[in-house]
Amino acid sequence: LFPCADPSPFEQAVLSLSVRAWRESPPERLDSYPPVKAGTCGGKVLLTALWEAEEMRGEASRAAKVSDIAARRFPSDEGAAALEMKMVWALLRAGQDREALARALTLREKYGPGSAWAQSQPAPVREKAAAELAGMLRTLSERKFDEGIRSGERSAMSSAAAVMEEYFAARSGEPSDEDGGLRLKWAIALLGSGDREGGVLLLEELVGEQRGDVTGERAAVLYAETMI
């Protein structure tokens, strides 16, 4: 397949034909397809285009397999983190929340600050990825928390707590004032998941900060109720 530069009209036509052909083939076979197996630019372009095509037609499971192959064959690619984050959202849109959550929980280790991928990227790339990852984890954690509040299911609260832990591990610096509300939700999620010790420790931290805001007041009330 063609090189990394913007494809010519002819190369674009070849790419379109390749995508069309692979849409009718098992994605697992891509691993042994020479341009992909050799890690060429053409292989990378094909995987990206095929992922977009599968996602657009609602084939989240096939798109996930293509994304996994891209991550294996091009682990240090600049767009690897963005593609995997897009895959999480695609799975959520397809209603595959469990798989989306499982994937999200691996992203900090793979692409977060200090990861091998981050260390191999220019500062602007890794900083953008870190900000996008933190934003995705925060949004996902609040989504799972709201689900847990509505349903009362312990599993949803456990998922929310797990993603919140990843968020605070992934973000840079000390928690901001804006993070106070999320830390309170984290404590509630821990308590709701059955992790009383973890929830109480987090409430103690919030109360000990003597915040003087609504979050501090709610934390103090919840702490008092929990210790009764």
mmCIF file of N, CA, C and O in Angstrom, residues 155-190:
data_model
loop_
_atom_site.group_PDB
_atom_site.id
_atom_site.type_symbol
_atom_site.label_atom_id
_atom_site.label_comp_id
_atom_site.label_asym_id
_atom_site.label_seq_id
_atom_site.Cartn_x
_atom_site.Cartn_y
_atom_site.Cartn_z
ATOM 1 N N SER A 155 -23.072 -2.843 41.617
ATOM 2 C CA SER A 155 -22.093 -2.986 40.539
ATOM 3 C C SER A 155 -21.835 -1.658 39.837
ATOM 4 O O SER A 155 -20.701 -1.359 39.448
ATOM 5 N N ALA A 156 -22.885 -0.861 39.671
ATOM 6 C CA ALA A 156 -22.717 0.445 39.027
ATOM 7 C C ALA A 156 -21.875 1.363 39.903
ATOM 8 O O ALA A 156 -21.010 2.104 39.403
ATOM 9 N N MET A 157 -22.099 1.328 41.216
ATOM 10 C CA MET A 157 -21.312 2.145 42.134
ATOM 11 C C MET A 157 -19.861 1.681 42.153
ATOM 12 O O MET A 157 -18.933 2.490 42.212
ATOM 13 N N SER A 158 -19.661 0.379 42.079
ATOM 14 C CA SER A 158 -18.301 -0.154 42.041
ATOM 15 C C SER A 158 -17.578 0.306 40.780
ATOM 16 O O SER A 158 -16.398 0.690 40.828
ATOM 17 N N SER A 159 -18.291 0.291 39.654
ATOM 18 C CA SER A 159 -17.702 0.754 38.390
ATOM 19 C C SER A 159 -17.367 2.231 38.466
ATOM 20 O O SER A 159 -16.298 2.664 38.020
ATOM 21 N N ALA A 160 -18.285 3.023 39.017
ATOM 22 C CA ALA A 160 -18.054 4.461 39.150
ATOM 23 C C ALA A 160 -16.816 4.732 39.993
ATOM 24 O O ALA A 160 -15.968 5.565 39.647
ATOM 25 N N ALA A 161 -16.691 4.024 41.114
ATOM 26 C CA ALA A 161 -15.530 4.218 41.995
ATOM 27 C C ALA A 161 -14.238 3.851 41.284
ATOM 28 O O ALA A 161 -13.216 4.543 41.428
ATOM 29 N N ALA A 162 -14.260 2.771 40.503
ATOM 30 C CA ALA A 162 -13.050 2.334 39.793
ATOM 31 C C ALA A 162 -12.606 3.368 38.771
ATOM 32 O O ALA A 162 -11.414 3.673 38.642
ATOM 33 N N VAL A 163 -13.568 3.940 38.039
ATOM 34 C CA VAL A 163 -13.209 4.935 37.025
ATOM 35 C C VAL A 163 -12.757 6.235 37.680
ATOM 36 O O VAL A 163 -11.835 6.903 37.201
ATOM 37 N N MET A 164 -13.385 6.614 38.795
ATOM 38 C CA MET A 164 -12.954 7.817 39.513
ATOM 39 C C MET A 164 -11.526 7.677 40.015
ATOM 40 O O MET A 164 -10.728 8.624 39.952
ATOM 41 N N GLU A 165 -11.184 6.494 40.481
ATOM 42 C CA GLU A 165 -9.799 6.253 40.922
ATOM 43 C C GLU A 165 -8.833 6.450 39.765
ATOM 44 O O GLU A 165 -7.760 7.057 39.931
ATOM 45 N N GLU A 166 -9.200 5.943 38.587
ATOM 46 C CA GLU A 166 -8.358 6.123 37.408
ATOM 47 C C GLU A 166 -8.253 7.596 37.034
ATOM 48 O O GLU A 166 -7.185 8.075 36.633
ATOM 49 N N TYR A 167 -9.351 8.317 37.145
ATOM 50 C CA TYR A 167 -9.338 9.745 36.805
ATOM 51 C C TYR A 167 -8.343 10.501 37.692
ATOM 52 O O TYR A 167 -7.510 11.268 37.189
ATOM 53 N N PHE A 168 -8.433 10.296 38.994
ATOM 54 C CA PHE A 168 -7.550 11.046 39.894
ATOM 55 C C PHE A 168 -6.097 10.610 39.752
ATOM 56 O O PHE A 168 -5.181 11.390 39.991
ATOM 57 N N ALA A 169 -5.877 9.365 39.328
ATOM 58 C CA ALA A 169 -4.504 8.908 39.073
ATOM 59 C C ALA A 169 -3.973 9.484 37.767
ATOM 60 O O ALA A 169 -2.768 9.702 37.629
ATOM 61 N N ALA A 170 -4.874 9.736 36.813
ATOM 62 C CA ALA A 170 -4.443 10.198 35.493
ATOM 63 C C ALA A 170 -4.230 11.697 35.430
ATOM 64 O O ALA A 170 -3.392 12.178 34.659
ATOM 65 N N ARG A 171 -4.998 12.468 36.210
ATOM 66 C CA ARG A 171 -4.890 13.926 36.110
ATOM 67 C C ARG A 171 -3.582 14.400 36.736
ATOM 68 O O ARG A 171 -2.997 13.723 37.575
ATOM 69 N N SER A 172 -3.136 15.569 36.290
ATOM 70 C CA SER A 172 -1.871 16.120 36.771
ATOM 71 C C SER A 172 -2.104 17.011 37.985
ATOM 72 O O SER A 172 -3.121 17.711 38.077
ATOM 73 N N GLY A 173 -1.155 16.999 38.915
ATOM 74 C CA GLY A 173 -1.200 17.913 40.044
ATOM 75 C C GLY A 173 -2.191 17.491 41.117
ATOM 76 O O GLY A 173 -2.795 16.425 41.076
ATOM 77 N N GLU A 174 -2.361 18.367 42.099
ATOM 78 C CA GLU A 174 -3.274 18.114 43.201
ATOM 79 C C GLU A 174 -4.718 18.325 42.748
ATOM 80 O O GLU A 174 -4.976 19.087 41.822
ATOM 81 N N PRO A 175 -5.677 17.648 43.399
ATOM 82 C CA PRO A 175 -7.090 17.867 43.061
ATOM 83 C C PRO A 175 -7.462 19.343 43.203
ATOM 84 O O PRO A 175 -7.058 20.010 44.157
ATOM 85 N N SER A 176 -8.211 19.864 42.260
ATOM 86 C CA SER A 176 -8.642 21.253 42.291
ATOM 87 C C SER A 176 -9.933 21.384 43.089
ATOM 88 O O SER A 176 -10.555 20.395 43.480
ATOM 89 N N ASP A 177 -10.353 22.633 43.328
ATOM 90 C CA ASP A 177 -11.622 22.866 44.007
ATOM 91 C C ASP A 177 -12.767 22.244 43.225
ATOM 92 O O ASP A 177 -13.736 21.741 43.806
ATOM 93 N N GLU A 178 -12.655 22.283 41.898
ATOM 94 C CA GLU A 178 -13.698 21.705 41.054
ATOM 95 C C GLU A 178 -13.802 20.195 41.233
ATOM 96 O O GLU A 178 -14.859 19.609 40.975
ATOM 97 N N ASP A 179 -12.700 19.578 41.668
ATOM 98 C CA ASP A 179 -12.705 18.130 41.872
ATOM 99 C C ASP A 179 -13.342 17.732 43.198
ATOM 100 O O ASP A 179 -13.570 16.544 43.443
ATOM 101 N N GLY A 180 -13.621 18.713 44.050
ATOM 102 C CA GLY A 180 -14.183 18.387 45.367
ATOM 103 C C GLY A 180 -15.485 17.624 45.263
ATOM 104 O O GLY A 180 -15.695 16.622 45.963
ATOM 105 N N GLY A 181 -16.374 18.089 44.393
ATOM 106 C CA GLY A 181 -17.656 17.413 44.229
ATOM 107 C C GLY A 181 -17.490 15.993 43.740
ATOM 108 O O GLY A 181 -18.207 15.081 44.164
ATOM 109 N N LEU A 182 -16.521 15.775 42.849
ATOM 110 C CA LEU A 182 -16.292 14.428 42.337
ATOM 111 C C LEU A 182 -15.680 13.535 43.413
ATOM 112 O O LEU A 182 -15.991 12.337 43.490
ATOM 113 N N ARG A 183 -14.848 14.090 44.254
ATOM 114 C CA ARG A 183 -14.287 13.292 45.351
ATOM 115 C C ARG A 183 -15.380 12.866 46.330
ATOM 116 O O ARG A 183 -15.354 11.749 46.854
ATOM 117 N N LEU A 184 -16.375 13.741 46.548
ATOM 118 C CA LEU A 184 -17.496 13.362 47.395
ATOM 119 C C LEU A 184 -18.290 12.228 46.737
ATOM 120 O O LEU A 184 -18.683 11.259 47.403
ATOM 121 N N LYS A 185 -18.515 12.347 45.431
ATOM 122 C CA LYS A 185 -19.200 11.262 44.716
ATOM 123 C C LYS A 185 -18.393 9.973 44.788
ATOM 124 O O LYS A 185 -18.958 8.878 44.883
ATOM 125 N N TRP A 186 -17.081 10.100 44.731
ATOM 126 C CA TRP A 186 -16.211 8.925 44.837
ATOM 127 C C TRP A 186 -16.422 8.244 46.189
ATOM 128 O O TRP A 186 -16.559 7.011 46.263
ATOM 129 N N ALA A 187 -16.479 9.040 47.249
ATOM 130 C CA ALA A 187 -16.718 8.479 48.588
ATOM 131 C C ALA A 187 -18.077 7.781 48.636
ATOM 132 O O ALA A 187 -18.200 6.678 49.181
ATOM 133 N N ILE A 188 -19.092 8.422 48.067
ATOM 134 C CA ILE A 188 -20.432 7.826 48.043
ATOM 135 C C ILE A 188 -20.423 6.528 47.249
ATOM 136 O O ILE A 188 -21.050 5.528 47.635
ATOM 137 N N ALA A 189 -19.702 6.538 46.113
ATOM 138 C CA ALA A 189 -19.618 5.340 45.281
ATOM 139 C C ALA A 189 -18.920 4.201 46.029
ATOM 140 O O ALA A 189 -19.339 3.037 45.953
ATOM 141 N N LEU A 190 -17.855 4.528 46.756
ATOM 142 C CA LEU A 190 -17.155 3.503 47.533
ATOM 143 C C LEU A 190 -18.077 2.906 48.589
ATOM 144 O O LEU A 190 -18.144 1.679 48.762
#
